[in-house]
CSV table of C-alpha atoms in Angstrom, one decimal:
chain,number,residue,atom,x,y,z
L,1,UNK,CA,0.1,0.5,0.2
L,2,UNK,CA,0.9,3.3,-0.4
L,3,UNK,CA,3.1,5.5,2.6
L,4,UNK,CA,2.6,8.6,4.1
L,5,UNK,CA,2.8,11.3,1.2
L,6,UNK,CA,3.7,15.0,1.8
L,7,UNK,CA,3.0,18.1,0.1
L,8,UNK,CA,4.0,20.4,-1.0
L,9,UNK,CA,7.8,19.1,-1.3
L,10,UNK,CA,9.6,21.9,-1.5
L,11,UNK,CA,7.8,25.4,-0.3
L,12,UNK,CA,9.5,29.2,-0.6
L,13,UNK,CA,7.9,32.0,1.6
L,14,UNK,CA,8.3,35.5,2.2
L,15,UNK,CA,8.7,36.2,5.5
L,16,UNK,CA,5.7,36.7,7.1
L,17,UNK,CA,3.5,34.8,4.7
L,18,UNK,CA,0.9,31.6,6.1
L,19,UNK,CA,1.9,28.7,4.9
L,20,UNK,CA,-0.2,25.1,4.9
L,21,UNK,CA,1.6,21.9,4.8
L,22,UNK,CA,0.0,18.7,4.3
L,23,UNK,CA,-0.2,15.0,5.6
L,24,UNK,CA,-1.4,12.2,4.0
L,25,UNK,CA,-1.1,9.0,6.6
L,26,UNK,CA,-0.8,5.4,5.6
L,27,UNK,CA,-4.4,4.2,5.5
L,28,UNK,CA,-5.8,3.0,9.2
L,29,UNK,CA,-2.8,4.8,11.4
L,30,UNK,CA,-4.6,5.8,14.2
L,31,UNK,CA,-1.4,7.9,16.1
L,32,UNK,CA,-0.1,11.0,13.7
L,33,UNK,CA,3.3,13.0,14.6
L,34,UNK,CA,4.9,16.2,12.8
L,35,UNK,CA,8.4,16.6,13.6
L,36,UNK,CA,10.8,19.5,12.6
L,37,UNK,CA,14.5,18.8,11.2
L,38,UNK,CA,16.8,21.1,10.7
L,39,UNK,CA,19.8,20.8,8.6
L,40,UNK,CA,22.4,18.5,10.0
L,41,UNK,CA,20.3,17.6,13.2
L,42,UNK,CA,18.1,15.1,14.1
L,43,UNK,CA,13.7,15.5,13.8
L,44,UNK,CA,12.5,17.2,16.8
L,45,UNK,CA,9.2,16.7,18.1
L,46,UNK,CA,6.4,19.0,17.2
L,47,UNK,CA,3.1,17.8,18.1
L,48,UNK,CA,0.9,14.5,18.5
L,49,UNK,CA,-2.5,13.1,17.5
L,50,UNK,CA,-4.5,10.1,18.3
L,51,UNK,CA,-7.2,10.2,15.9
L,52,UNK,CA,-8.8,13.5,15.6
L,53,UNK,CA,-7.6,14.5,18.8
L,54,UNK,CA,-4.1,16.2,19.6
L,55,UNK,CA,-3.1,14.3,22.7
L,56,UNK,CA,0.5,16.2,22.8
L,57,UNK,CA,1.3,19.9,21.5
L,58,UNK,CA,4.0,20.0,23.9
L,59,UNK,CA,6.4,20.3,21.0
L,60,UNK,CA,5.4,23.6,18.8
L,61,UNK,CA,7.6,26.6,19.1
L,62,UNK,CA,5.5,28.9,19.2
L,63,UNK,CA,1.8,30.3,18.8
L,64,UNK,CA,2.7,30.9,15.2
L,65,UNK,CA,2.2,26.9,14.6
L,66,UNK,CA,-0.9,24.8,14.7
L,67,UNK,CA,-1.7,21.8,13.4
L,68,UNK,CA,-5.2,20.0,12.8
L,69,UNK,CA,-6.8,16.5,12.6
L,70,UNK,CA,-10.1,17.2,11.7
L,71,UNK,CA,-11.4,13.6,10.6
L,72,UNK,CA,-9.0,11.6,12.0
L,73,UNK,CA,-6.8,11.0,9.1
L,74,UNK,CA,-5.1,14.1,6.9
L,75,UNK,CA,-3.5,16.4,9.0
L,76,UNK,CA,-2.6,20.4,8.1
L,77,UNK,CA,0.5,22.1,9.9
L,78,UNK,CA,0.1,25.7,9.4
L,79,UNK,CA,2.4,28.1,10.2
L,80,UNK,CA,1.6,32.0,10.5
L,81,UNK,CA,3.5,34.9,9.9
L,82,UNK,CA,6.9,32.8,9.1
L,83,UNK,CA,10.3,34.2,10.3
L,84,UNK,CA,13.6,33.0,8.6
L,85,UNK,CA,13.7,30.4,11.9
L,86,UNK,CA,10.9,28.9,10.6
L,87,UNK,CA,13.5,27.0,7.4
L,88,UNK,CA,13.5,23.3,8.1
L,89,UNK,CA,12.1,19.6,6.6
L,90,UNK,CA,9.1,18.8,8.3
L,91,UNK,CA,8.1,15.8,8.4
L,92,UNK,CA,4.9,13.5,9.3
L,93,UNK,CA,4.8,10.4,10.6
L,94,UNK,CA,1.8,7.5,11.0
L,95,UNK,CA,2.1,4.5,13.5
L,96,UNK,CA,-0.8,1.9,13.6
L,97,UNK,CA,-1.5,1.7,17.8
L,98,UNK,CA,0.4,4.2,20.2
L,99,UNK,CA,2.1,2.5,23.5
L,100,UNK,CA,3.1,-0.2,21.3
L,101,UNK,CA,6.4,-1.2,19.8
L,102,UNK,CA,4.8,-0.4,16.1
L,103,UNK,CA,7.7,1.9,14.3
L,104,UNK,CA,6.2,5.4,12.7
L,105,UNK,CA,7.0,5.8,9.4
L,106,UNK,CA,7.6,9.1,8.3
L,107,UNK,CA,7.0,10.6,4.6
L,108,UNK,CA,9.5,12.8,2.6
L,109,UNK,CA,9.2,16.0,4.5
L,110,UNK,CA,8.2,19.3,2.8
L,111,UNK,CA,11.2,21.3,2.6
L,112,UNK,CA,10.2,25.0,3.7
L,113,UNK,CA,12.5,27.9,2.9
L,114,UNK,CA,11.4,31.4,4.4
L,115,UNK,CA,13.5,34.2,2.5
E,1,UNK,CA,15.4,16.6,30.8
E,2,UNK,CA,16.5,14.3,27.9
E,3,UNK,CA,19.6,14.3,26.4
E,4,UNK,CA,20.3,11.6,23.5
E,5,UNK,CA,24.4,11.7,22.6
E,6,UNK,CA,25.8,10.0,19.3
E,7,UNK,CA,29.1,10.7,17.2
E,8,UNK,CA,28.6,12.9,14.7
E,9,UNK,CA,30.4,11.6,12.4
E,10,UNK,CA,32.1,8.2,11.1
E,11,UNK,CA,33.7,6.5,8.2
E,12,UNK,CA,34.0,3.0,7.5
E,13,UNK,CA,35.3,0.8,4.1
E,14,UNK,CA,33.6,-1.4,1.9
E,15,UNK,CA,33.2,-4.9,3.7
E,16,UNK,CA,33.6,-4.1,6.6
E,17,UNK,CA,31.7,-3.6,10.6
E,18,UNK,CA,30.5,-0.6,12.1
E,19,UNK,CA,29.5,-0.1,15.5
E,20,UNK,CA,27.5,3.3,16.1
E,21,UNK,CA,27.3,3.9,20.2
E,22,UNK,CA,23.8,6.3,21.3
E,23,UNK,CA,23.6,6.7,25.1
E,24,UNK,CA,20.5,8.6,26.8
E,25,UNK,CA,19.2,10.4,29.5
E,26,UNK,CA,15.6,10.9,29.2
E,27,UNK,CA,13.0,11.0,32.4
E,28,UNK,CA,11.1,8.1,31.2
E,29,UNK,CA,11.7,5.1,28.3
E,30,UNK,CA,9.8,3.0,26.2
E,31,UNK,CA,11.7,2.1,23.7
E,32,UNK,CA,14.7,2.6,21.5
E,33,UNK,CA,14.3,3.2,17.5
E,34,UNK,CA,17.3,2.7,14.7
E,35,UNK,CA,16.6,4.5,11.7
E,36,UNK,CA,18.5,4.9,8.7
E,37,UNK,CA,18.2,8.5,6.7
E,38,UNK,CA,19.6,9.1,3.5
E,39,UNK,CA,20.0,12.7,2.1
E,40,UNK,CA,16.8,14.5,1.2
E,41,UNK,CA,14.6,11.1,2.3
E,42,UNK,CA,13.1,10.1,4.5
E,43,UNK,CA,14.2,8.3,7.8
E,44,UNK,CA,13.5,4.8,7.6
E,45,UNK,CA,13.0,1.9,10.6
E,46,UNK,CA,15.9,-0.3,11.1
E,47,UNK,CA,15.5,-1.8,14.8
E,48,UNK,CA,13.5,-1.2,17.8
E,49,UNK,CA,14.7,-2.5,21.2
E,50,UNK,CA,12.5,-2.3,24.3
E,51,UNK,CA,14.3,-5.0,26.5
E,52,UNK,CA,17.7,-5.5,26.9
E,53,UNK,CA,19.8,-7.6,24.5
E,54,UNK,CA,21.4,-8.2,21.0
E,55,UNK,CA,18.5,-8.1,18.2
E,56,UNK,CA,19.4,-9.4,14.7
E,57,UNK,CA,18.0,-8.1,11.7
E,58,UNK,CA,20.2,-9.4,8.3
E,59,UNK,CA,23.3,-7.1,8.0
E,60,UNK,CA,22.0,-5.1,10.9
E,61,UNK,CA,21.6,-5.7,14.7
E,62,UNK,CA,20.9,-3.6,17.7
E,63,UNK,CA,22.3,-3.8,21.3
E,64,UNK,CA,20.2,-2.3,24.5
E,65,UNK,CA,21.8,-1.7,28.0
E,66,UNK,CA,18.8,-0.3,30.0
E,67,UNK,CA,20.6,0.4,33.2
E,68,UNK,CA,23.5,1.5,31.5
E,69,UNK,CA,21.1,4.2,29.1
E,70,UNK,CA,23.5,2.7,26.2
E,71,UNK,CA,22.5,1.0,22.6
E,72,UNK,CA,24.9,0.5,19.7
E,73,UNK,CA,24.1,-0.1,15.9
E,74,UNK,CA,26.1,-2.8,14.6
E,75,UNK,CA,26.3,-2.8,10.6
E,76,UNK,CA,28.0,-5.7,8.9
E,77,UNK,CA,29.2,-6.8,5.5
E,78,UNK,CA,29.6,-2.8,4.6
E,79,UNK,CA,28.2,-1.6,1.5
E,80,UNK,CA,28.8,1.7,-0.2
E,81,UNK,CA,24.2,2.0,0.0
E,82,UNK,CA,25.1,2.3,3.6
E,83,UNK,CA,26.2,5.3,3.5
E,84,UNK,CA,23.5,7.9,5.2
E,85,UNK,CA,22.5,9.0,8.3
E,86,UNK,CA,21.9,7.0,11.2
E,87,UNK,CA,19.1,8.2,14.0
E,88,UNK,CA,19.2,7.0,17.6
E,89,UNK,CA,15.8,7.8,18.7
E,90,UNK,CA,14.0,6.8,22.4
E,91,UNK,CA,10.2,6.2,23.0
E,92,UNK,CA,8.5,8.4,25.3
E,93,UNK,CA,6.7,6.4,27.8
E,94,UNK,CA,3.8,9.3,28.1
E,95,UNK,CA,3.2,10.6,24.5
E,96,UNK,CA,4.8,8.1,22.0
E,97,UNK,CA,6.5,10.7,20.9
E,98,UNK,CA,10.2,10.0,19.5
E,99,UNK,CA,13.1,12.1,20.8
E,100,UNK,CA,15.9,11.8,18.6
E,101,UNK,CA,19.8,12.2,18.6
E,102,UNK,CA,21.3,14.1,16.1
E,103,UNK,CA,22.3,11.8,14.1
E,104,UNK,CA,25.5,10.4,12.9
E,105,UNK,CA,26.9,10.5,9.1
E,106,UNK,CA,28.5,7.5,7.9
E,107,UNK,CA,30.7,7.2,5.2
E,108,UNK,CA,31.2,4.0,3.6
E,109,UNK,CA,34.2,4.5,1.4
E,110,UNK,CA,35.4,1.6,-1.8
């Protein structure tokens, strides 16, 4: 079956613009995660959904970042008034059920460049 | 606090064996994962350890010692395609999020 897909793959935004990043998880995966990966670093956790419920948003760096998953499948990460420090790759991952040995499957990421 | 340490870079020769170490200090622990990430691509799952000991899967093995907060990934019979970053990640006990190290960039030379 299809893996996790993300769109767009690349996004260039001028400072101050709003952006929306989309994630399509693997069908049937209950858990969905967003991570931010700066160049040369490991991914850093942003937020976590179980179905449509956002259970952990402790990693969102500011109130400019907002994520939703209204029907428990597709998720959108929105960044308002983008800043240069927001430039990074945004990775989405999904897994079957939380709290088990199931690995997280990652999408290819969206590379955001803020100019 | 959360702290995961792994070497930044390693080099090895094709056909050799390499061991990538990872030490962690986390407030909660619910398993340790290793992922492989080629440049510009998504991380892909390699291994999972939750109990102490060695897990072997083909050319790749992973070891865990919970009392020491230590894991390693062992890659045997290295191939050029193994050149990639290797990410060590601990799953948080409460929230299932993965806490990653900075990754070890491995370069395999002929």
